[in-house]
Tab-separated table of C-alpha atoms in Angstrom:
chain	number	residue	atom	x	y	z
A	1	MET	CA	-5.564	-34.299	16.762
A	2	GLN	CA	-5.943	-31.207	14.406
A	3	GLN	CA	-6.229	-28.381	16.114
A	4	ARG	CA	-10.016	-26.551	16.061
A	5	VAL	CA	-8.940	-22.900	15.181
A	6	ASP	CA	-13.061	-21.815	14.959
A	7	CYS	CA	-16.049	-21.711	17.200
A	8	GLU	CA	-19.953	-22.055	16.526
A	9	PHE	CA	-19.720	-19.058	19.365
A	10	GLU	CA	-17.679	-17.143	18.192
A	11	ALA	CA	-20.357	-14.703	16.605
A	12	GLU	CA	-22.314	-14.581	19.129
A	13	VAL	CA	-19.163	-13.123	21.576
A	14	LEU	CA	-18.180	-10.809	19.015
A	15	ALA	CA	-21.900	-9.297	18.773
A	16	ALA	CA	-21.585	-9.086	22.332
A	17	VAL	CA	-18.454	-7.663	22.571
A	18	LEU	CA	-19.012	-4.854	19.937
A	19	GLN	CA	-22.926	-4.484	21.849
A	20	SER	CA	-20.841	-3.779	24.638
A	21	ARG	CA	-22.591	-6.216	26.080
A	22	TRP	CA	-19.869	-8.064	27.077
A	23	PRO	CA	-19.134	-9.578	29.417
A	24	HIS	CA	-21.865	-8.412	32.792
A	25	ARG	CA	-24.953	-8.411	30.419
A	26	ALA	CA	-24.211	-11.908	28.017
A	27	ASP	CA	-26.095	-14.760	28.251
A	28	PRO	CA	-24.542	-16.823	31.221
A	29	GLN	CA	-24.362	-19.426	29.242
A	30	LEU	CA	-22.158	-18.344	26.670
A	31	GLN	CA	-20.006	-16.717	29.175
A	32	LYS	CA	-19.977	-19.933	30.344
A	33	HIS	CA	-18.354	-21.254	27.475
A	34	ALA	CA	-16.179	-18.359	26.640
A	35	GLU	CA	-14.557	-19.471	30.355
A	36	THR	CA	-13.496	-22.641	28.660
A	37	CYS	CA	-12.858	-22.018	25.225
A	38	THR	CA	-9.464	-20.574	23.993
A	39	ILE	CA	-10.942	-19.210	21.084
A	40	CYS	CA	-14.051	-17.280	22.724
A	41	ALA	CA	-11.908	-15.913	25.448
A	42	ASP	CA	-9.282	-14.762	22.605
A	43	VAL	CA	-11.857	-12.924	20.763
A	44	ALA	CA	-13.261	-11.584	24.189
A	45	ALA	CA	-10.087	-10.243	24.847
A	46	VAL	CA	-9.378	-8.988	21.456
A	47	ALA	CA	-12.057	-7.481	19.503
A	48	GLY	CA	-13.141	-4.762	22.422
A	49	LEU	CA	-9.704	-3.569	22.180
A	50	ILE	CA	-9.520	-3.034	18.884
A	51	ASP	CA	-12.543	-1.744	18.402
A	52	ASN	CA	-11.961	0.355	21.065
A	53	ALA	CA	-8.714	1.626	19.232
A	54	ARG	CA	-10.781	2.081	16.227
A	55	GLU	CA	-12.675	4.854	17.604
A	56	GLN	CA	-9.552	6.093	18.647
A	57	SER	CA	-7.667	6.341	15.398
A	58	ARG	CA	-10.240	7.341	13.232
A	59	ALA	CA	-10.898	10.456	15.867
A	60	SER	CA	-7.605	11.428	15.737
A	61	ALA	CA	-6.832	11.190	11.785
A	62	THR	CA	-6.668	14.074	10.058
A	63	LEU	CA	-8.222	14.035	6.839
A	64	PRO	CA	-7.240	16.139	3.677
A	65	ASP	CA	-10.418	17.361	2.259
A	66	SER	CA	-11.821	15.210	-0.859
A	67	GLY	CA	-12.078	18.269	-3.214
A	68	ARG	CA	-8.116	18.200	-2.421
A	69	VAL	CA	-7.914	14.500	-2.691
A	70	TRP	CA	-9.680	14.737	-6.374
A	71	TRP	CA	-8.332	17.858	-7.621
A	72	LEU	CA	-4.201	16.258	-6.484
A	73	ALA	CA	-5.425	13.422	-8.284
A	74	GLN	CA	-5.717	15.287	-11.299
A	75	VAL	CA	-2.841	16.703	-11.204
A	76	LYS	CA	-0.372	13.767	-10.629
A	77	ALA	CA	-2.700	11.611	-13.676
A	78	ARG	CA	-1.988	14.567	-15.750
A	79	ARG	CA	1.585	14.700	-15.002
A	80	GLU	CA	2.173	11.050	-15.657
A	81	ALA	CA	-0.001	11.127	-18.478
A	82	THR	CA	2.625	14.002	-19.599
A	83	LYS	CA	5.632	12.081	-18.710
A	84	SER	CA	4.589	8.670	-21.008
A	85	ALA	CA	3.099	10.885	-23.697
A	86	GLY	CA	7.104	12.846	-23.404
A	87	ARG	CA	8.716	9.432	-23.709
A	88	PRO	CA	8.117	8.483	-27.213
A	89	ILE	CA	9.683	11.899	-28.538
A	90	THR	CA	12.716	11.337	-26.392
A	91	ALA	CA	12.937	8.113	-28.013
A	92	THR	CA	12.504	9.632	-31.745
A	93	GLN	CA	14.293	12.072	-31.467
A	94	LEU	CA	17.493	9.443	-30.065
A	95	ILE	CA	16.478	7.140	-33.430
A	96	ALA	CA	16.270	10.556	-35.443
A	97	GLY	CA	19.822	11.919	-34.010
A	98	ALA	CA	21.483	7.920	-34.270
A	99	ALA	CA	20.161	7.768	-38.271
A	100	ALA	CA	21.609	11.537	-38.888
A	101	VAL	CA	24.853	10.870	-37.849
A	102	GLY	CA	24.920	7.504	-39.807
A	103	PHE	CA	23.572	9.680	-42.752
A	104	SER	CA	26.110	12.400	-42.661
A	105	GLY	CA	29.059	10.043	-42.153
A	106	ALA	CA	27.965	7.636	-45.529
A	107	VAL	CA	27.279	11.171	-47.558
A	108	PHE	CA	30.832	11.869	-46.143
A	109	GLY	CA	32.211	8.513	-47.176
A	110	ALA	CA	31.091	8.432	-50.449
A	111	THR	CA	31.740	12.273	-51.173
A	112	CYS	CA	35.158	12.876	-49.427
A	113	GLN	CA	38.269	12.303	-51.957
A	114	TRP	CA	40.367	12.796	-49.405
A	115	PHE	CA	38.610	10.583	-47.232
A	116	GLN	CA	38.454	7.982	-49.763
A	117	GLU	CA	42.299	8.241	-50.574
A	118	ALA	CA	42.951	7.754	-47.212
A	119	LEU	CA	40.509	5.189	-46.480
A	120	ALA	CA	42.716	3.083	-49.297
A	121	GLY	CA	45.838	2.761	-47.290
A	122	PHE	CA	44.320	1.880	-44.409
A	123	SER	CA	44.482	-1.677	-43.130
A	124	LEU	CA	41.919	-2.528	-40.308
A	125	SER	CA	43.851	-5.493	-39.036
A	126	ALA	CA	46.920	-4.150	-38.786
A	127	ALA	CA	45.362	-0.602	-37.168
A	128	LEU	CA	43.628	-3.151	-34.465
A	129	THR	CA	46.981	-5.059	-34.031
A	130	GLU	CA	49.010	-2.196	-33.240
A	131	HIS	CA	45.985	-0.005	-31.145
A	132	THR	CA	45.007	-2.725	-29.282
A	133	ALA	CA	43.677	-1.136	-26.256
A	134	LEU	CA	42.361	1.983	-28.018
A	135	ALA	CA	40.272	0.281	-30.529
A	136	SER	CA	38.910	-1.925	-26.948
A	137	GLY	CA	38.196	1.332	-25.478
A	138	MET	CA	36.243	2.927	-28.580
A	139	ALA	CA	34.085	-0.507	-29.145
A	140	ALA	CA	33.412	-0.155	-25.163
A	141	VAL	CA	32.070	3.115	-25.721
A	142	ILE	CA	30.099	2.378	-28.758
A	143	ILE	CA	28.446	-0.681	-26.799
A	144	LEU	CA	28.201	1.273	-22.939
A	145	VAL	CA	26.618	4.805	-24.476
A	146	PRO	CA	23.353	2.933	-26.360
A	147	ALA	CA	22.942	0.663	-23.316
A	148	ALA	CA	23.240	3.609	-20.813
A	149	ALA	CA	20.997	5.846	-22.975
A	150	TRP	CA	18.291	2.645	-22.885
A	151	LEU	CA	18.599	2.517	-19.078
A	152	ALA	CA	18.197	5.745	-18.486
A	153	LEU	CA	15.334	5.770	-20.663
A	154	ARG	CA	13.613	2.846	-18.888
A	155	ARG	CA	13.873	4.677	-15.340
A	156	ASP	CA	12.306	7.711	-16.140
B	1	MET	CA	6.467	2.627	-34.957
B	2	PHE	CA	7.074	5.664	-33.414
B	3	ARG	CA	5.396	8.925	-34.509
B	4	GLU	CA	6.588	12.434	-33.421
B	5	MET	CA	4.050	13.974	-31.005
B	6	THR	CA	2.805	17.534	-30.726
B	7	PHE	CA	1.701	19.449	-27.926
B	8	THR	CA	-1.394	18.904	-28.976
B	9	ASP	CA	-1.429	15.433	-28.365
B	10	VAL	CA	0.601	15.394	-24.962
B	11	ASN	CA	-2.185	18.085	-23.718
B	12	ARG	CA	-5.352	15.279	-24.866
B	13	ALA	CA	-2.971	12.684	-23.377
B	14	ALA	CA	-3.015	14.715	-20.009
B	15	VAL	CA	-6.929	15.109	-20.523
B	16	ASP	CA	-7.561	11.502	-20.913
B	17	ALA	CA	-5.949	10.560	-17.910
B	18	GLN	CA	-8.861	12.403	-16.262
B	19	ALA	CA	-11.193	10.455	-18.225
B	20	ASP	CA	-9.462	6.737	-17.465
B	21	PHE	CA	-10.910	7.706	-13.180
B	22	VAL	CA	-13.188	5.124	-12.326
B	23	MET	CA	-15.635	7.802	-11.189
B	24	ASP	CA	-16.604	11.379	-11.701
B	25	GLU	CA	-15.482	13.650	-9.216
B	26	ASP	CA	-19.398	14.066	-7.206
B	27	THR	CA	-19.711	10.243	-6.784
B	28	PHE	CA	-15.330	9.958	-5.409
B	29	ARG	CA	-16.088	12.793	-3.124
B	30	ALA	CA	-18.936	10.497	-1.372
B	31	PHE	CA	-16.859	7.368	-1.677
B	32	TYR	CA	-13.840	9.580	0.057
B	33	ASP	CA	-16.216	10.450	2.606
B	34	ARG	CA	-17.884	7.456	3.743
B	35	ASN	CA	-13.851	5.402	3.465
B	36	ALA	CA	-11.340	7.405	4.153
B	37	ARG	CA	-11.077	7.493	7.545
B	38	GLY	CA	-11.345	3.737	8.114
B	39	VAL	CA	-8.618	3.456	5.365
B	40	TRP	CA	-6.531	5.947	7.144
B	41	ALA	CA	-6.926	4.541	10.075
B	42	TYR	CA	-5.904	0.838	8.757
B	43	LEU	CA	-3.007	2.403	7.289
B	44	ALA	CA	-1.909	3.852	10.851
B	45	ARG	CA	-2.486	0.220	12.387
B	46	VAL	CA	-0.789	-1.677	9.822
B	47	SER	CA	2.361	0.643	9.146
B	48	GLY	CA	2.743	1.656	12.630
B	49	ASP	CA	3.455	5.496	11.718
B	50	ARG	CA	0.575	8.285	11.223
B	51	GLN	CA	2.868	9.583	9.009
B	52	THR	CA	3.075	6.972	6.767
B	53	ALA	CA	-0.681	6.878	6.695
B	54	ASP	CA	-1.054	10.620	5.740
B	55	ASP	CA	1.272	9.832	2.852
B	56	LEU	CA	-0.179	6.367	1.614
B	57	LEU	CA	-3.821	7.613	2.223
B	58	GLN	CA	-4.070	10.336	-0.542
B	59	GLU	CA	-1.966	7.259	-3.264
B	60	THR	CA	-4.759	4.782	-2.373
B	61	PHE	CA	-7.126	6.856	-3.450
B	62	TYR	CA	-5.456	7.838	-6.364
B	63	ARG	CA	-4.289	4.229	-7.544
B	64	PHE	CA	-8.208	3.123	-7.272
B	65	LEU	CA	-9.087	6.036	-9.328
B	66	ARG	CA	-6.585	5.311	-11.899
B	67	ALA	CA	-7.212	1.067	-11.301
B	68	ALA	CA	-8.790	0.086	-14.365
B	69	ALA	CA	-11.647	-2.164	-12.487
B	70	ASP	CA	-15.256	-2.119	-13.021
B	71	HIS	CA	-16.525	-2.556	-9.576
B	72	ASP	CA	-20.136	-3.858	-9.423
B	73	SER	CA	-21.078	-2.548	-5.826
B	74	GLU	CA	-19.939	-0.694	-2.773
B	75	GLU	CA	-18.437	-3.458	-1.021
B	76	HIS	CA	-16.238	-4.665	-3.929
B	77	ARG	CA	-15.307	-1.222	-3.898
B	78	ARG	CA	-13.994	-1.086	-0.576
B	79	ASN	CA	-12.382	-4.104	-0.890
B	80	SER	CA	-10.554	-2.665	-3.901
B	81	LEU	CA	-9.608	0.005	-1.846
B	82	TYR	CA	-8.352	-1.737	1.144
B	83	ARG	CA	-6.100	-4.383	-1.314
B	84	ILE	CA	-4.546	-1.303	-2.465
B	85	ALA	CA	-3.781	0.403	1.084
B	86	THR	CA	-2.684	-3.374	2.221
B	87	ASN	CA	0.154	-3.286	-0.938
B	88	LEU	CA	0.775	0.127	-0.493
B	89	ALA	CA	1.376	-0.288	3.529
B	90	ARG	CA	3.787	-3.606	2.107
B	91	ASP	CA	5.936	-1.611	0.220
B	92	ALA	CA	6.401	1.601	2.328
B	93	ARG	CA	7.327	-1.146	4.612
B	94	ARG	CA	10.019	-2.730	2.892
B	95	ARG	CA	11.162	0.683	1.676
B	96	THR	CA	11.367	1.909	5.451
B	97	LEU	CA	12.290	-1.424	7.242
B	98	THR	CA	15.051	-0.026	9.898
B	99	ARG	CA	12.395	2.572	11.146
B	100	PRO	CA	10.770	2.037	14.661
B	101	HIS	CA	7.531	1.311	15.290
B	102	ALA	CA	5.541	4.217	16.094
B	103	ASP	CA	2.642	5.085	18.742
B	104	VAL	CA	-0.301	5.712	16.085
B	105	ALA	CA	-3.166	6.604	18.662
B	106	GLY	CA	-2.407	10.556	18.370
B	107	HIS	CA	0.278	9.982	21.873
B	108	ASP	CA	3.952	10.396	21.956
B	109	ILE	CA	6.174	7.459	23.292
B	110	GLU	CA	7.401	9.273	25.987
B	111	THR	CA	3.853	9.780	27.362
B	112	ILE	CA	3.057	6.130	27.984
B	113	ALA	CA	4.289	5.845	31.331
B	114	ASN	CA	2.289	8.691	32.688
B	115	ARG	CA	-1.232	7.811	30.735
B	116	SER	CA	-4.163	7.090	33.620
B	117	ASP	CA	-5.529	2.877	33.967
B	118	GLY	CA	-8.078	3.737	30.760
B	119	ASP	CA	-5.045	4.915	28.361
B	120	GLU	CA	-2.831	2.057	30.035
B	121	THR	CA	-5.134	-0.052	28.473
B	122	SER	CA	-4.804	1.471	25.118
B	123	ALA	CA	-0.866	1.727	25.798
B	124	ASP	CA	-0.648	-1.761	26.369
B	125	PHE	CA	-2.968	-2.361	23.228
B	126	ASP	CA	-0.530	-0.885	21.342
B	127	ARG	CA	2.364	-2.079	22.646
B	128	ALA	CA	0.886	-5.636	22.079
B	129	MET	CA	-0.157	-4.896	18.335
B	130	SER	CA	3.557	-3.428	17.518
B	131	ARG	CA	4.935	-6.734	18.277
B	132	LEU	CA	2.887	-8.615	15.838
B	133	LYS	CA	4.023	-9.054	12.316
B	134	PRO	CA	2.159	-6.214	9.498
B	135	ARG	CA	0.001	-8.574	8.394
B	136	GLU	CA	-1.455	-10.029	11.501
B	137	ARG	CA	-2.166	-6.451	12.625
B	138	ALA	CA	-3.898	-6.433	9.250
B	139	MET	CA	-6.027	-9.663	9.570
B	140	LEU	CA	-7.269	-8.419	12.997
B	141	TRP	CA	-7.844	-4.807	11.997
B	142	LEU	CA	-10.192	-6.216	9.445
B	143	ALA	CA	-11.489	-8.890	10.942
B	144	TYR	CA	-12.053	-6.344	14.473
B	145	ALA	CA	-12.422	-3.222	13.468
B	146	GLU	CA	-13.416	-3.406	9.568
B	147	GLY	CA	-15.765	-6.323	10.464
B	148	ALA	CA	-15.003	-7.745	7.272
B	149	SER	CA	-15.546	-11.489	6.704
B	150	HIS	CA	-13.219	-14.008	6.343
B	151	ARG	CA	-13.783	-14.083	2.327
B	152	GLU	CA	-13.289	-9.982	2.135
B	153	ILE	CA	-9.754	-10.919	4.559
B	154	ALA	CA	-8.855	-13.056	1.770
B	155	GLN	CA	-9.175	-11.264	-1.002
B	156	VAL	CA	-7.745	-8.110	0.298
B	157	MET	CA	-4.523	-9.356	1.649
B	158	GLY	CA	-4.268	-12.289	-1.233
B	159	LEU	CA	-4.579	-14.845	1.044
B	160	ARG	CA	-6.541	-18.673	0.390
B	161	PRO	CA	-9.769	-18.294	2.459
B	162	ALA	CA	-8.959	-21.899	3.063
B	163	SER	CA	-5.661	-20.500	5.032
B	164	LEU	CA	-7.402	-17.358	6.093
B	165	LYS	CA	-8.946	-19.507	9.382
B	166	LEU	CA	-5.990	-20.416	10.687
B	167	LEU	CA	-3.455	-17.288	10.063
B	168	LEU	CA	-6.084	-15.460	11.997
B	169	PHE	CA	-6.457	-18.106	14.911
B	170	ARG	CA	-3.155	-17.479	15.298
B	171	ALA	CA	-3.057	-13.612	15.350
B	172	ARG	CA	-5.616	-13.171	17.613
B	173	ARG	CA	-3.547	-15.746	19.741
B	174	ARG	CA	-0.845	-14.532	19.937
B	175	LEU	CA	-2.279	-10.544	20.639
B	176	ALA	CA	-4.330	-12.032	23.580
B	177	THR	CA	-1.294	-13.543	24.771
B	178	LEU	CA	0.785	-10.426	24.447
B	179	LEU	CA	-2.182	-8.523	26.434
B	180	GLY	CA	-2.714	-11.103	28.926
B	181	ARG	CA	1.575	-10.644	29.609
B	182	SER	CA	1.374	-6.871	29.694
B	183	GLU	CA	-1.617	-7.036	32.028
B	184	THR	CA	-0.176	-9.446	34.208
B	185	ARG	CA	2.718	-7.247	34.115
B	186	ASN	CA	0.737	-4.495	35.193
B	187	ALA	CA	-0.879	-5.932	38.031
B	188	ALA	CA	2.291	-6.944	39.472
B	189	ALA	CA	3.603	-3.272	39.221
B	190	ARG	CA	0.494	-1.891	40.970
C-alpha cells in the first residue's frame, strides 16, 4: 500500500498553529484528528517552532542598508564589465605579438645573407637525429607555452 | 574578429553593465527592504552560518539584479531571488563541506546549556535542524517560515512538483522525530 504523504486537514492545522490557536483554542475535532494523523501531528510539531525560529532569525539579522547594497552592486558590475572588456585587448595583444614575431622572422630570413647560407648547409633530419632531447624540449615548449597562455586567459 | 578596444569602449561597457540591472535604484531599494530580512534568515538557516548568510546576501541581490529575467509579478521576483539564494548556499556548502554547523539564532553554541526553558526549546530546534540535510532545511523553511506553496518550493529548489510532497513529508517526519527525541531526553534530564 502506498504511504499517504498529505492530509486534507493539514492546512487547517497549519493555520491554527500560525495563528497561535494550537492546541488549546483550535477546533476540538481538529485536535482529535491530529492525535491519530501522523501528518497533522508533524505539521503541528514543526510549524510553530519554525515560525518562532523565523521571528528570531529575522530579529537578529544585521543587514546592510539598501543604498549600500545597490552601490556595491554597481561597483561590482562595473568591475566585471571592465574586466570582460579588457579580455579581448589581451587576446588581441597576444595575437599581434605572435604575428609581429612571425613577420620579423620571415623578413630576417628573407633578407639576411649569412642566415640563408647557414640554412643551405643545414639538414633538419640530421640535426634532429643528433639533438633529439633538445628538439623534443623545444617542441614541448612550443606546444606548452600557448596552452599555458590560453589556460591563464580562460581562468581570468 | 577581435577589435582593439579604447578606454571609451571600456567605460561604455561599465555603464552598460549598470543598465543591465533588472530594476532601477528606487524599485530595487523598496524590493530589498521588503525581502532582505527573509532572504537572510533563509540563507542563515540553510547554510547554518550567519557569516555565510551575510556574505551571500549581497551576492544574491547582485545576481538578481544582473539576471536577464523578465519578472511578471512580485511573487515571480521573490521566487527568483530565493532560487538564486538556494544555488549560492549550495555552492558555498560545497566549498566549505568540512566546516561545522553553527548556531544561527545569534547565540554561541557554548551558551546553549545555560538557556532557560524557552531558549532550551529553541536550542533543541536548532540542533534538530542542524541534523537535517540542507535541502530538507530549505524545504521546511520555505514551507513553514516563508509560507511558500509546493509549486513555489519546487521552482525555487529545482525539483519536480510531483516529488515535492513526498520529500516535504519525509523532511517534516524527520524533524518531528528529532524534536520528539530531544523533548524526551530533556524530560528525562529534568
